[in-house]
Tab-separated table of C-alpha atoms in Angstrom:
chain	number	residue	atom	x	y	z
A	41	MET	CA	0.178	-0.128	-0.052
A	42	ASN	CA	1.595	3.655	-1.153
A	43	GLU	CA	1.628	5.485	2.181
A	44	ASN	CA	2.372	8.760	-0.094
A	45	HIS	CA	-0.024	11.438	-0.588
A	46	ARG	CA	-0.185	14.260	-3.340
A	47	TYR	CA	-0.207	17.549	-1.679
A	48	ILE	CA	0.116	21.547	-2.625
A	49	LYS	CA	3.951	22.421	-1.474
A	50	ILE	CA	5.481	26.168	-0.634
A	51	ASP	CA	8.891	26.096	-0.624
A	52	GLN	CA	9.018	29.804	-0.105
A	53	PRO	CA	6.646	32.361	0.512
A	54	GLY	CA	4.957	34.460	-2.879
A	55	THR	CA	2.884	35.047	-5.606
A	56	PRO	CA	0.209	31.877	-6.245
A	57	ASP	CA	2.835	30.084	-8.462
A	58	VAL	CA	4.874	28.882	-5.778
A	59	MET	CA	2.434	26.499	-4.948
A	60	GLN	CA	3.584	23.235	-6.508
A	61	LEU	CA	2.040	19.751	-6.804
A	62	ALA	CA	4.383	17.568	-5.093
A	63	GLU	CA	4.047	13.857	-3.245
A	64	GLY	CA	5.164	12.935	0.410
A	65	PRO	CA	4.477	11.159	3.377
A	66	ARG	CA	0.690	10.409	4.055
A	67	PRO	CA	-0.261	12.226	7.805
A	68	VAL	CA	-0.957	9.757	10.323
A	69	PRO	CA	-4.021	10.576	13.119
A	70	GLY	CA	-3.050	11.102	16.777
A	71	ALA	CA	-5.194	9.640	19.349
A	72	ASN	CA	-7.900	12.299	19.192
A	73	GLU	CA	-7.814	13.146	15.457
A	74	VAL	CA	-9.301	11.287	12.076
A	75	LEU	CA	-7.493	10.879	8.923
A	76	ILE	CA	-9.683	12.204	6.225
A	77	ARG	CA	-9.217	11.107	2.648
A	78	VAL	CA	-10.210	14.426	1.088
A	79	ALA	CA	-12.315	14.869	-1.431
A	80	ALA	CA	-12.859	18.798	-1.765
A	81	ALA	CA	-10.942	21.403	-0.036
A	82	GLY	CA	-12.148	25.351	0.709
A	83	ILE	CA	-10.251	28.171	-0.268
A	84	ASN	CA	-10.500	30.595	2.512
A	85	ARG	CA	-8.489	34.455	2.781
A	86	PRO	CA	-6.219	33.184	5.535
A	87	ASP	CA	-4.482	30.462	2.686
A	88	VAL	CA	-3.846	33.639	0.618
A	89	LEU	CA	-1.829	35.489	3.579
A	90	GLN	CA	0.108	32.458	4.521
A	91	ARG	CA	1.047	32.240	0.983
A	92	ARG	CA	2.505	35.420	1.001
A	93	GLY	CA	4.485	34.492	3.855
A	94	VAL	CA	2.246	37.239	6.912
A	95	TYR	CA	0.175	34.440	8.130
A	96	PRO	CA	2.318	31.796	9.474
A	97	PRO	CA	0.695	28.472	10.712
A	98	PRO	CA	0.942	27.859	14.540
A	99	PRO	CA	3.740	25.773	15.157
A	100	THR	CA	1.865	22.380	15.603
A	101	ALA	CA	0.110	23.028	12.707
A	102	SER	CA	0.603	21.346	9.547
A	103	PRO	CA	2.703	23.873	6.877
A	104	ILE	CA	0.591	22.695	3.966
A	105	LEU	CA	-2.104	24.970	3.188
A	106	GLY	CA	-6.265	24.343	3.536
A	107	LEU	CA	-8.675	25.118	6.433
A	108	GLU	CA	-11.385	23.459	5.745
A	109	ALA	CA	-11.800	20.096	3.832
A	110	ALA	CA	-14.735	17.284	3.157
A	111	GLY	CA	-13.791	13.673	2.515
A	112	ILE	CA	-13.827	10.170	4.214
A	113	VAL	CA	-12.194	9.212	7.490
A	114	ALA	CA	-9.787	7.394	6.286
A	115	ALA	CA	-8.524	6.137	9.938
A	116	ILE	CA	-8.978	7.501	13.496
A	117	GLY	CA	-6.940	7.362	16.805
A	118	SER	CA	-7.326	5.595	19.856
A	119	ALA	CA	-9.212	8.027	21.521
A	120	VAL	CA	-11.757	8.723	18.893
A	121	ARG	CA	-15.257	7.283	19.781
A	122	GLN	CA	-17.882	9.744	17.537
A	123	TRP	CA	-16.364	8.624	14.278
A	124	GLN	CA	-15.781	5.581	12.380
A	125	ILE	CA	-13.929	4.539	9.112
A	126	GLY	CA	-16.086	5.424	6.027
A	127	ASP	CA	-17.908	8.133	7.909
A	128	ALA	CA	-18.604	11.492	5.301
A	129	VAL	CA	-17.497	14.123	7.582
A	130	CYS	CA	-16.266	18.002	6.670
A	131	ALA	CA	-13.981	19.363	9.386
A	132	LEU	CA	-12.412	22.711	10.166
A	133	THR	CA	-8.429	21.675	10.260
A	134	PRO	CA	-5.616	23.158	11.338
A	135	GLY	CA	-3.572	23.035	8.393
A	136	GLY	CA	-3.330	20.412	5.678
A	137	GLY	CA	-6.342	20.811	3.832
A	138	TYR	CA	-4.985	21.188	0.384
A	139	ALA	CA	-4.106	17.760	-0.088
A	140	GLU	CA	-4.995	14.246	-0.670
A	141	TYR	CA	-4.992	13.149	2.967
A	142	CYS	CA	-5.307	15.724	5.877
A	143	VAL	CA	-5.821	14.812	9.772
A	144	THR	CA	-7.811	16.873	12.165
A	145	PRO	CA	-9.325	16.745	15.566
A	146	ALA	CA	-12.099	14.604	15.783
A	147	ALA	CA	-14.183	16.954	17.820
A	148	HIS	CA	-13.907	20.077	14.816
A	149	CYS	CA	-15.551	17.407	12.161
A	150	LEU	CA	-19.071	17.261	11.366
A	151	PRO	CA	-21.446	15.133	9.614
A	152	VAL	CA	-21.710	16.121	5.701
A	153	PRO	CA	-25.264	17.424	5.988
A	154	ALA	CA	-27.964	15.558	4.085
A	155	GLY	CA	-28.562	17.133	0.425
A	156	LEU	CA	-25.144	18.416	-0.069
A	157	SER	CA	-22.323	17.721	-2.262
A	158	MET	CA	-18.727	16.804	-0.724
A	159	ILE	CA	-17.809	20.180	-2.665
A	160	GLU	CA	-20.478	21.936	-1.116
A	161	ALA	CA	-19.590	20.471	2.291
A	162	ALA	CA	-16.049	21.748	1.960
A	163	ALA	CA	-17.255	25.182	1.604
A	164	LEU	CA	-18.678	24.754	5.119
A	165	PRO	CA	-16.471	24.728	8.138
A	166	GLU	CA	-14.411	27.824	8.315
A	167	THR	CA	-16.398	30.439	7.372
A	168	ALA	CA	-19.936	28.927	9.571
A	169	PHE	CA	-17.249	28.620	12.670
A	170	THR	CA	-16.488	31.730	12.039
A	171	VAL	CA	-19.767	33.777	11.455
A	172	TRP	CA	-21.422	31.507	14.144
A	173	GLY	CA	-18.561	32.435	17.277
A	174	ASN	CA	-18.719	36.217	15.636
A	175	LEU	CA	-21.975	37.069	15.072
A	176	PHE	CA	-23.882	34.605	17.514
A	177	ARG	CA	-21.450	33.826	20.752
A	178	ARG	CA	-19.852	37.142	20.823
A	179	GLY	CA	-22.401	39.279	18.827
A	180	ARG	CA	-25.023	37.709	20.094
A	181	LEU	CA	-27.055	38.770	17.627
A	182	ALA	CA	-31.347	38.698	17.980
A	183	VAL	CA	-34.724	38.086	16.396
A	184	GLY	CA	-35.454	40.890	14.835
A	185	GLU	CA	-32.124	42.912	15.240
A	186	THR	CA	-30.606	44.504	11.959
A	187	VAL	CA	-27.013	43.470	11.168
A	188	LEU	CA	-24.783	44.860	8.166
A	189	VAL	CA	-22.380	42.663	6.606
A	190	HIS	CA	-19.542	44.108	4.865
A	191	GLY	CA	-18.178	41.937	1.824
A	192	GLY	CA	-21.800	40.283	1.265
A	193	GLY	CA	-20.577	38.289	-1.870
A	194	SER	CA	-17.480	36.891	0.203
A	195	GLY	CA	-17.468	33.245	1.858
A	196	ILE	CA	-17.944	35.321	5.017
A	197	GLY	CA	-20.308	37.324	3.672
A	198	THR	CA	-22.934	35.015	1.662
A	199	THR	CA	-22.610	32.870	5.256
A	200	ALA	CA	-23.859	35.633	7.129
A	201	ILE	CA	-26.580	36.392	5.151
A	202	GLN	CA	-27.757	33.160	5.163
A	203	PHE	CA	-27.658	32.563	8.691
A	204	ALA	CA	-28.706	35.910	10.083
A	205	LYS	CA	-31.647	35.609	8.320
A	206	ALA	CA	-32.618	31.672	9.373
A	207	PHE	CA	-32.243	33.444	12.772
A	208	GLY	CA	-34.540	36.205	11.995
A	209	ALA	CA	-32.373	39.233	11.719
A	210	ARG	CA	-33.062	42.185	8.971
A	211	VAL	CA	-29.788	42.058	6.913
A	212	PHE	CA	-27.623	44.862	4.990
A	213	VAL	CA	-24.764	44.086	2.764
A	214	THR	CA	-21.823	46.097	1.168
A	215	ALA	CA	-21.015	44.681	-1.745
A	216	ASN	CA	-19.063	45.894	-5.098
A	217	GLY	CA	-21.159	46.283	-8.191
A	218	ALA	CA	-24.874	45.880	-8.875
A	219	ASP	CA	-24.322	41.581	-10.099
A	220	LYS	CA	-22.746	41.195	-6.569
A	221	CYS	CA	-25.742	43.505	-4.804
A	222	ALA	CA	-28.221	41.368	-6.687
A	223	ALA	CA	-26.570	37.962	-5.950
A	224	CYS	CA	-26.542	39.031	-1.898
A	225	VAL	CA	-30.512	40.158	-2.556
A	226	ALA	CA	-30.888	36.717	-3.914
A	227	LEU	CA	-29.803	34.896	-0.944
A	228	GLY	CA	-31.994	36.833	1.296
A	229	ALA	CA	-30.133	39.981	2.202
A	230	ASP	CA	-32.802	42.881	2.585
A	231	ALA	CA	-30.857	45.646	1.003
A	232	ALA	CA	-27.307	45.787	-0.513
A	233	ILE	CA	-25.462	48.521	-0.643
A	234	ASP	CA	-22.917	49.259	-3.655
A	235	TYR	CA	-19.764	51.015	-1.968
A	236	ALA	CA	-18.192	51.765	-5.037
A	237	SER	CA	-21.210	54.474	-5.372
A	238	SER	CA	-22.780	55.047	-2.433
A	239	ASP	CA	-22.152	55.932	0.975
A	240	PHE	CA	-22.639	53.096	3.196
A	241	VAL	CA	-23.252	55.054	6.698
A	242	ALA	CA	-25.972	57.567	4.787
A	243	GLU	CA	-27.777	54.321	3.110
A	244	VAL	CA	-27.817	52.478	6.371
A	245	GLN	CA	-29.248	55.571	8.478
A	246	LYS	CA	-32.218	55.561	5.511
A	247	LEU	CA	-32.719	51.881	5.618
A	248	THR	CA	-33.302	51.977	10.039
A	249	ASP	CA	-34.864	55.709	9.673
A	250	GLY	CA	-31.868	57.055	11.878
A	251	ARG	CA	-31.590	54.457	14.405
A	252	GLY	CA	-28.176	52.638	13.014
A	253	VAL	CA	-27.911	48.935	13.148
A	254	ASP	CA	-27.494	46.652	16.203
A	255	ALA	CA	-24.406	44.932	14.598
A	256	VAL	CA	-21.687	45.284	11.806
A	257	LEU	CA	-19.717	42.275	10.742
A	258	ASP	CA	-16.638	43.727	9.192
A	259	ILE	CA	-13.667	41.987	7.548
A	260	VAL	CA	-12.596	45.120	5.713
A	261	GLY	CA	-10.986	47.131	9.139
A	262	GLY	CA	-8.700	50.322	8.457
A	263	ASP	CA	-10.741	53.570	7.715
A	264	TYR	CA	-14.057	51.569	7.581
A	265	THR	CA	-13.846	51.436	11.808
A	266	ALA	CA	-14.491	54.837	12.161
A	267	ARG	CA	-17.441	54.566	9.517
A	268	ASN	CA	-18.897	51.182	10.943
A	269	LEU	CA	-19.423	52.993	14.514
A	270	ALA	CA	-20.787	56.388	12.838
A	271	ALA	CA	-23.562	53.101	11.160
A	272	LEU	CA	-24.155	51.552	14.521
A	273	GLY	CA	-26.781	52.789	16.979
A	274	LEU	CA	-27.512	52.416	20.508
A	275	ASP	CA	-26.129	49.245	22.108
A	276	GLY	CA	-24.388	48.506	19.126
A	277	ARG	CA	-21.823	45.530	18.643
A	278	LEU	CA	-18.830	45.772	15.662
A	279	LEU	CA	-17.541	42.620	15.514
A	280	LEU	CA	-14.017	42.477	13.646
A	281	VAL	CA	-12.772	39.541	11.720
A	282	GLY	CA	-10.582	41.251	8.867
A	283	PHE	CA	-8.456	44.093	8.152
A	284	GLN	CA	-8.189	43.840	4.220
A	285	ARG	CA	-7.642	47.889	4.527
A	286	GLY	CA	-5.328	47.458	7.553
A	287	THR	CA	-4.965	46.820	11.047
A	288	ALA	CA	-4.924	50.737	12.117
A	289	ALA	CA	-7.702	52.522	12.631
A	290	THR	CA	-8.409	56.182	14.331
A	291	ILE	CA	-11.653	56.456	16.024
A	292	ASP	CA	-13.601	59.084	18.112
A	293	LEU	CA	-13.821	56.961	21.225
A	294	SER	CA	-16.681	59.978	22.752
A	295	VAL	CA	-18.932	57.719	20.108
A	296	ILE	CA	-18.454	54.231	21.433
A	297	LEU	CA	-19.375	56.234	25.206
A	298	ARG	CA	-22.362	57.758	23.614
A	299	LYS	CA	-23.697	54.781	21.777
A	300	ARG	CA	-22.431	52.457	24.523
A	301	ILE	CA	-20.761	50.517	21.313
A	302	VAL	CA	-18.705	47.280	21.947
A	303	ILE	CA	-16.243	46.066	19.872
A	304	THR	CA	-14.897	42.872	19.338
A	305	GLY	CA	-14.080	40.002	17.085
A	306	SER	CA	-11.815	37.300	16.836
A	307	MET	CA	-8.885	35.260	14.724
A	308	LEU	CA	-10.178	31.347	14.224
A	309	ARG	CA	-7.063	29.481	14.059
A	310	PRO	CA	-5.444	30.566	17.378
A	311	GLN	CA	-8.179	29.020	19.397
A	312	THR	CA	-8.233	26.408	21.487
A	313	HIS	CA	-9.084	22.939	20.579
A	314	ASP	CA	-12.390	23.369	23.273
A	315	GLU	CA	-13.297	26.273	21.949
A	316	LYS	CA	-13.376	25.445	18.584
A	317	ALA	CA	-15.005	22.417	19.865
A	318	LEU	CA	-17.722	24.464	21.368
A	319	LEU	CA	-18.435	25.601	17.619
A	320	ALA	CA	-18.799	22.655	16.016
A	321	ASN	CA	-21.276	21.806	18.708
A	322	ASP	CA	-23.165	24.615	18.436
A	323	LEU	CA	-23.286	24.364	14.336
A	324	ARG	CA	-24.492	20.677	14.468
A	325	ASP	CA	-27.057	21.184	17.170
A	326	LYS	CA	-28.114	24.863	15.773
A	327	VAL	CA	-27.315	25.299	12.308
A	328	TRP	CA	-26.780	21.910	10.329
A	329	PRO	CA	-30.868	20.749	10.720
A	330	LEU	CA	-31.504	24.128	9.059
A	331	ILE	CA	-29.232	23.334	6.017
A	332	GLU	CA	-30.594	20.003	6.017
A	333	ALA	CA	-34.090	21.531	5.717
A	334	GLY	CA	-32.692	23.590	2.605
A	335	LYS	CA	-32.762	26.912	4.211
A	336	ILE	CA	-29.300	27.144	4.156
A	337	ARG	CA	-26.746	26.137	1.642
A	338	PRO	CA	-23.285	27.652	0.664
A	339	PRO	CA	-22.884	29.583	-2.812
A	340	ILE	CA	-20.443	27.777	-4.844
A	341	ALA	CA	-18.298	30.700	-7.095
A	342	ALA	CA	-15.844	28.072	-8.854
A	343	THR	CA	-14.117	24.503	-8.780
A	344	PHE	CA	-10.636	24.025	-9.338
A	345	PRO	CA	-8.632	20.741	-9.551
A	346	LEU	CA	-6.182	20.421	-6.694
A	347	ALA	CA	-2.952	20.654	-9.525
A	348	GLN	CA	-4.433	24.041	-10.459
A	349	ALA	CA	-4.377	25.923	-6.567
A	350	ALA	CA	-2.308	28.804	-8.203
A	351	ASP	CA	-5.603	29.686	-10.770
A	352	ALA	CA	-7.847	28.969	-7.646
A	353	HIS	CA	-5.979	31.865	-5.193
A	354	ARG	CA	-5.745	34.313	-8.480
A	355	LEU	CA	-9.507	33.960	-8.801
A	356	MET	CA	-9.914	35.033	-4.426
A	357	GLU	CA	-7.334	37.898	-5.134
A	358	SER	CA	-9.354	39.086	-8.226
A	359	SER	CA	-12.247	39.485	-5.707
A	360	GLN	CA	-14.381	38.743	-8.625
A	361	HIS	CA	-16.138	36.034	-7.029
A	362	ILE	CA	-19.540	35.771	-5.473
A	363	GLY	CA	-19.261	32.675	-2.744
A	364	LYS	CA	-16.608	29.942	-2.343
A	365	ILE	CA	-13.977	28.908	-4.179
A	366	VAL	CA	-13.218	25.348	-3.673
A	367	LEU	CA	-10.361	22.452	-4.863
A	368	THR	CA	-11.350	18.995	-5.503
A	369	LEU	CA	-9.587	15.980	-5.732
């Protein structure tokens, strides 16, 4: 039996061309881990940052790119009880998804939802864990509240639209161009603001009769921060999950005091094993039934064979896609 597998290798940081198909030893699961024979792996912005050399993996993680995958359990660790060889799973991975086989903690796996393909299942974990953890656990979004989601056409955005609507919130998004705005409305957004031609703060004030939104889910950061505070209403929550326009911001602290605003956020990858396991349990109990009922479905922008990972990253960096980009094996 061949104990090697193919994976995407990076010898040095750089452009998408530094990613090359290679062959090496198949990973072996630890006591509390499973080995997944990967059928599909999702592409995410942190993969691009890692490839560029600005988001290194944790010391204990695989250096191979890929934070989510779907496939069949091929082996289990000695302490694993919840999964069996042959189970179909999708998983949040600490790295290693761009490969024929990857290992991940058993507690970070979820069953492939009934009715979804492996490609669709591979597009779920990274964004589902991120959106649930920030919008609902940290942001406490409640029925009847209003949320503004930046980057509505992104993987995070398309997930947040559907999650927020499924749990009874009113959803506004920002997106670039009429096509992306229309796609967001088709997914359930109550309003889509073209940030290239409109001031989202002014539009939010119109949409809320001057009250502002209850929460903002922001992947942008930078100079959006002060504008987000202006768009929030009393007791608003600013939930930071990215910083595409930079990590530095200048804000008026009096706005926070006057509106009683909470600013929070999180990165998913550095969270502990147990924190991620709690998110997995939440998703299994609260979100997976909605997926299986057809109320939530990840939109797939494009798929690429593993060997064409560089092309997948080029599409990601172009920001021309709507939804998730997925590698297939």
